[in-house]
Amino acid sequence: MKTKLLLTGILLFFFSCASTKQMGKSTNKVQILRDDNTFLITEIATDETYGLTPKNPVEVGGVKESEGPKNERRFLNALLGPNGEQISYFRAGSCCAIKSDNDPFGFGSVMLDKYKVTWENAKDTVSIYINMYDSGKLKAPVGFTLKK
């Protein structure tokens, strides 16, 4: 009887200590690769803010696997200009703190990376905001096309 009571107490202790906090978006979502440097993306966003504003960044994930920056490049390498032009890009820096349960330092917020993207005969660069801490379905932002 004492053994059953002790076992029940131990089980209750472990289950009562489990966190009830709702976890954020996963960083373990497996993205499909076209090759080691490029994601296979098949969809173009219909939301005109997707990737083009800090409030709706592209979520490439990978930071926990030490592949966050590489995933950012893999995403960008899948994009083409509006008429299939080869794009070029550069990282313009970090900006825009956002909330994330995947913050490696435990503060609850992370910074986005901002990339400037252009292509031949483009009138200006386009800013794309990327979150390497959270993962989501990858799509091309409005105005871009995708590698076949």
Coordinates of N, CA, C and O in Angstrom, one line a residue, residues 5-98:
L5 N 1.2 4.3 -2.8 CA 1.0 5.7 -2.4 C 2.2 6.5 -2.8 O 2.1 7.6 -3.4
L6 N 3.4 5.9 -2.6 CA 4.7 6.6 -3.0 C 4.7 6.8 -4.5 O 5.1 7.9 -5.0
L7 N 4.4 5.7 -5.3 CA 4.4 5.8 -6.7 C 3.4 6.8 -7.2 O 3.8 7.7 -8.1
T8 N 2.2 6.9 -6.7 CA 1.2 7.9 -7.0 C 1.7 9.3 -6.7 O 1.6 10.2 -7.5
G9 N 2.4 9.5 -5.6 CA 2.9 10.8 -5.2 C 4.0 11.2 -6.2 O 4.0 12.4 -6.6
I10 N 4.9 10.3 -6.6 CA 5.9 10.7 -7.5 C 5.3 11.0 -8.9 O 5.7 12.0 -9.5
L11 N 4.4 10.3 -9.3 CA 3.7 10.6 -10.6 C 3.0 11.9 -10.6 O 3.1 12.7 -11.5
L12 N 2.3 12.2 -9.5 CA 1.7 13.5 -9.3 C 2.7 14.6 -9.3 O 2.4 15.7 -9.9
F13 N 3.8 14.4 -8.7 CA 4.8 15.4 -8.6 C 5.3 15.8 -10.0 O 5.4 16.9 -10.4
F14 N 5.7 14.8 -10.8 CA 6.2 15.0 -12.2 C 5.1 15.7 -13.0 O 5.5 16.6 -13.8
F15 N 3.9 15.2 -13.0 CA 2.9 15.8 -13.8 C 2.5 17.2 -13.4 O 2.2 18.1 -14.2
S16 N 2.5 17.5 -12.1 CA 2.2 18.8 -11.6 C 3.3 19.8 -11.9 O 3.0 21.0 -12.0
C17 N 4.5 19.4 -12.1 CA 5.6 20.3 -12.4 C 5.7 20.5 -13.9 O 6.5 21.4 -14.4
A18 N 5.0 19.8 -14.7 CA 5.1 20.1 -16.2 C 4.5 21.4 -16.5 O 3.6 21.9 -15.9
S19 N 5.1 22.1 -17.4 CA 4.7 23.4 -17.8 C 3.4 23.4 -18.5 O 3.1 22.6 -19.3
T20 N 2.5 24.4 -18.2 CA 1.3 24.5 -18.9 C 1.3 25.7 -19.9 O 0.4 26.0 -20.5
K21 N 2.5 26.3 -20.0 CA 2.7 27.4 -20.9 C 2.6 26.9 -22.3 O 3.2 25.9 -22.7
Q22 N 1.8 27.6 -23.1 CA 1.7 27.2 -24.5 C 3.0 27.5 -25.3 O 3.5 28.6 -25.2
M23 N 3.5 26.5 -26.0 CA 4.7 26.8 -26.7 C 4.5 27.5 -28.0 O 3.4 27.4 -28.6
G24 N 5.5 28.2 -28.4 CA 5.4 29.0 -29.6 C 5.6 28.1 -30.8 O 5.6 26.9 -30.7
K25 N 5.8 28.7 -31.9 CA 6.0 28.0 -33.2 C 7.3 27.1 -33.1 O 8.2 27.5 -32.5
S26 N 7.2 26.0 -33.8 CA 8.4 25.1 -33.7 C 9.5 25.6 -34.5 O 9.4 26.2 -35.5
T27 N 10.7 25.2 -34.0 CA 11.9 25.5 -34.8 C 12.4 24.2 -35.4 O 13.4 24.1 -36.1
N28 N 11.7 23.1 -35.2 CA 12.1 21.8 -35.8 C 11.3 21.4 -37.0 O 11.5 20.3 -37.5
K29 N 10.5 22.3 -37.6 CA 9.8 21.9 -38.8 C 10.8 21.6 -39.9 O 11.7 22.4 -40.1
V30 N 10.6 20.5 -40.6 CA 11.5 20.1 -41.6 C 11.1 20.8 -42.9 O 10.0 20.6 -43.4
Q31 N 12.0 21.6 -43.5 CA 11.8 22.2 -44.7 C 12.4 21.3 -45.8 O 13.4 20.7 -45.6
I32 N 11.8 21.3 -47.0 CA 12.3 20.5 -48.1 C 13.3 21.2 -48.8 O 13.1 22.4 -49.2
L33 N 14.5 20.6 -49.1 CA 15.5 21.2 -49.8 C 15.5 20.9 -51.3 O 15.3 19.7 -51.6
R34 N 15.8 21.8 -52.2 CA 16.0 21.6 -53.6 C 17.4 21.1 -53.7 O 17.7 20.1 -54.4
D35 N 18.4 21.7 -53.0 CA 19.7 21.3 -52.8 C 20.2 21.9 -51.5 O 19.4 22.5 -50.8
D36 N 21.5 21.7 -51.2 CA 21.9 22.1 -49.9 C 21.8 23.6 -49.6 O 21.8 24.1 -48.5
N37 N 21.8 24.4 -50.7 CA 21.7 25.8 -50.6 C 20.4 26.5 -50.9 O 20.3 27.7 -51.0
T38 N 19.4 25.7 -51.2 CA 18.1 26.2 -51.7 C 16.9 25.4 -51.2 O 16.9 24.2 -51.3
F39 N 15.9 26.1 -50.6 CA 14.7 25.4 -50.2 C 13.8 25.2 -51.5 O 13.9 26.0 -52.4
L40 N 13.0 24.1 -51.4 CA 12.1 23.9 -52.5 C 10.8 24.6 -52.0 O 10.1 24.1 -51.1
I41 N 10.4 25.6 -52.7 CA 9.2 26.4 -52.3 C 8.3 26.4 -53.5 O 8.8 26.5 -54.7
T42 N 7.0 26.1 -53.3 CA 6.1 25.9 -54.5 C 5.0 26.9 -54.5 O 4.1 26.8 -55.4
E43 N 4.9 27.8 -53.5 CA 3.7 28.6 -53.4 C 4.1 30.1 -53.3 O 5.1 30.5 -52.7
I44 N 3.3 31.0 -53.9 CA 3.5 32.4 -53.8 C 2.4 32.9 -52.8 O 1.3 32.6 -53.0
A45 N 2.8 33.8 -51.9 CA 1.9 34.3 -50.9 C 0.8 35.1 -51.6 O 1.0 35.8 -52.6
T46 N -0.4 35.1 -51.0 CA -1.4 36.0 -51.4 C -1.5 37.2 -50.5 O -2.1 38.3 -50.9
D47 N -1.0 37.1 -49.3 CA -1.0 38.2 -48.3 C 0.2 39.1 -48.7 O 1.3 38.8 -48.7
E48 N -0.2 40.4 -49.0 CA 0.8 41.3 -49.5 C 1.8 41.8 -48.4 O 2.8 42.4 -48.8
T49 N 1.6 41.4 -47.2 CA 2.5 41.8 -46.1 C 3.5 40.7 -45.8 O 4.5 40.9 -45.2
Y50 N 3.3 39.4 -46.3 CA 4.1 38.3 -46.0 C 5.6 38.6 -46.4 O 5.9 38.8 -47.6
G51 N 6.5 38.6 -45.5 CA 7.9 38.8 -45.7 C 8.3 40.2 -46.0 O 9.5 40.5 -45.9
L52 N 7.3 41.1 -46.3 CA 7.7 42.4 -46.6 C 7.5 43.4 -45.5 O 7.7 44.6 -45.7
T53 N 7.0 43.0 -44.4 CA 6.8 43.8 -43.2 C 7.4 43.1 -42.0 O 7.3 41.8 -41.9
P54 N 7.9 43.8 -41.0 CA 8.3 43.1 -39.8 C 7.2 42.4 -39.0 O 7.5 41.5 -38.2
K55 N 6.0 42.8 -39.2 CA 4.9 42.2 -38.5 C 4.5 40.8 -39.1 O 3.7 40.1 -38.5
N56 N 5.0 40.5 -40.3 CA 4.6 39.2 -40.9 C 5.9 38.6 -41.6 O 5.9 38.5 -42.8
P57 N 6.9 38.3 -40.8 CA 8.2 37.9 -41.4 C 8.1 36.4 -42.0 O 7.3 35.7 -41.6
V58 N 9.1 36.1 -42.9 CA 9.2 34.8 -43.3 C 9.9 34.0 -42.2 O 10.8 34.5 -41.6
E59 N 9.3 32.8 -41.8 CA 9.8 32.0 -40.7 C 10.6 30.8 -41.2 O 10.0 29.8 -41.5
V60 N 11.9 30.9 -41.3 CA 12.8 29.9 -41.9 C 13.3 28.9 -40.8 O 13.7 27.8 -41.1
G61 N 13.3 29.3 -39.5 CA 13.8 28.4 -38.5 C 15.2 28.1 -38.6 O 15.9 28.7 -39.4
G62 N 15.7 27.1 -37.9 CA 17.0 26.6 -38.0 C 18.0 27.0 -36.9 O 19.1 26.5 -36.8
V63 N 17.6 28.0 -36.1 CA 18.6 28.5 -35.2 C 19.1 27.5 -34.2 O 20.2 27.4 -33.8
K64 N 18.2 26.6 -33.7 CA 18.5 25.6 -32.7 C 19.5 24.6 -33.3 O 20.2 23.9 -32.6
E65 N 19.5 24.4 -34.6 CA 20.3 23.4 -35.3 C 21.6 24.2 -35.9 O 22.3 23.6 -36.7
S66 N 21.8 25.4 -35.5 CA 22.9 26.2 -36.0 C 22.8 26.4 -37.5 O 23.9 26.5 -38.2
E67 N 21.6 26.5 -38.1 CA 21.4 26.7 -39.5 C 20.5 27.9 -39.8 O 20.1 28.0 -40.9
G68 N 20.3 28.8 -38.8 CA 19.5 29.9 -39.0 C 19.9 30.8 -40.2 O 19.1 31.0 -41.1
P69 N 21.1 31.3 -40.2 CA 21.6 32.1 -41.3 C 21.6 31.3 -42.7 O 21.2 31.9 -43.7
K70 N 22.0 30.1 -42.6 CA 22.0 29.3 -43.8 C 20.5 29.1 -44.4 O 20.3 29.1 -45.6
N71 N 19.6 28.9 -43.4 CA 18.2 28.8 -43.9 C 17.7 30.1 -44.5 O 16.9 30.1 -45.4
E72 N 18.1 31.2 -44.0 CA 17.8 32.5 -44.6 C 18.2 32.6 -46.0 O 17.5 32.9 -46.9
R73 N 19.5 32.2 -46.3 CA 20.0 32.1 -47.6 C 19.3 31.1 -48.5 O 19.0 31.3 -49.7
R74 N 19.0 29.9 -47.9 CA 18.3 28.9 -48.6 C 16.9 29.4 -49.1 O 16.5 29.1 -50.2
F75 N 16.3 30.2 -48.3 CA 15.0 30.8 -48.7 C 15.2 31.8 -49.8 O 14.5 31.7 -50.9
L76 N 16.1 32.7 -49.7 CA 16.4 33.7 -50.7 C 16.8 33.1 -52.0 O 16.5 33.6 -53.1
N77 N 17.6 32.1 -51.9 CA 18.1 31.4 -53.1 C 17.0 30.7 -53.9 O 17.2 30.4 -55.1
A78 N 15.8 30.6 -53.3 CA 14.7 29.9 -54.0 C 13.9 31.0 -54.8 O 13.0 30.6 -55.6
L79 N 14.1 32.3 -54.6 CA 13.4 33.3 -55.2 C 13.9 33.8 -56.5 O 15.1 33.8 -56.7
L80 N 13.0 34.3 -57.4 CA 13.4 34.9 -58.6 C 12.6 36.2 -58.7 O 11.6 36.4 -58.0
G81 N 13.1 37.2 -59.5 CA 12.3 38.4 -59.7 C 11.0 38.2 -60.3 O 10.6 37.1 -60.6
P82 N 10.2 39.3 -60.5 CA 8.8 39.1 -61.0 C 8.7 38.5 -62.4 O 7.7 37.9 -62.7
N83 N 9.7 38.6 -63.2 CA 9.7 38.0 -64.5 C 10.7 36.8 -64.7 O 11.2 36.6 -65.7
G84 N 11.0 36.2 -63.5 CA 12.0 35.1 -63.5 C 13.4 35.6 -63.5 O 14.3 34.7 -63.7
E85 N 13.7 36.8 -63.2 CA 15.1 37.3 -63.2 C 15.8 36.7 -62.0 O 15.2 36.5 -60.9
Q86 N 17.1 36.5 -62.2 CA 18.0 36.1 -61.0 C 18.1 37.3 -60.1 O 18.2 38.4 -60.5
I87 N 17.9 37.0 -58.8 CA 18.0 38.1 -57.8 C 19.4 38.2 -57.2 O 20.2 37.2 -57.3
S88 N 19.7 39.3 -56.6 CA 20.8 39.4 -55.7 C 20.3 40.0 -54.4 O 19.3 40.7 -54.4
Y89 N 21.0 39.7 -53.3 CA 20.6 40.2 -52.0 C 21.8 40.4 -51.1 O 22.9 39.9 -51.3
F90 N 21.5 41.2 -50.1 CA 22.5 41.4 -49.0 C 21.8 41.6 -47.7 O 20.7 42.1 -47.7
R91 N 22.4 41.2 -46.6 CA 21.9 41.4 -45.3 C 22.1 42.8 -44.9 O 23.2 43.3 -44.8
A92 N 21.0 43.5 -44.6 CA 21.1 44.9 -44.2 C 21.2 45.1 -42.7 O 21.2 46.2 -42.2
G93 N 21.1 44.0 -42.0 CA 21.3 44.0 -40.5 C 20.1 43.4 -39.8 O 19.2 42.9 -40.4
S94 N 20.2 43.5 -38.5 CA 19.1 43.0 -37.6 C 18.2 44.2 -37.3 O 18.6 45.3 -37.2
C95 N 16.9 43.9 -37.1 CA 16.0 45.0 -36.7 C 14.8 44.3 -36.0 O 14.7 43.1 -36.0
C96 N 13.9 45.1 -35.5 CA 12.6 44.7 -35.3 C 12.4 43.6 -34.3 O 12.3 42.4 -34.7
A97 N 12.4 43.9 -33.0 CA 12.2 42.8 -32.0 C 10.8 42.3 -32.1 O 9.8 43.0 -32.3
I98 N 10.7 41.0 -32.1 CA 9.4 40.3 -32.1 C 9.3 39.3 -30.9 O 10.4 38.8 -30.5

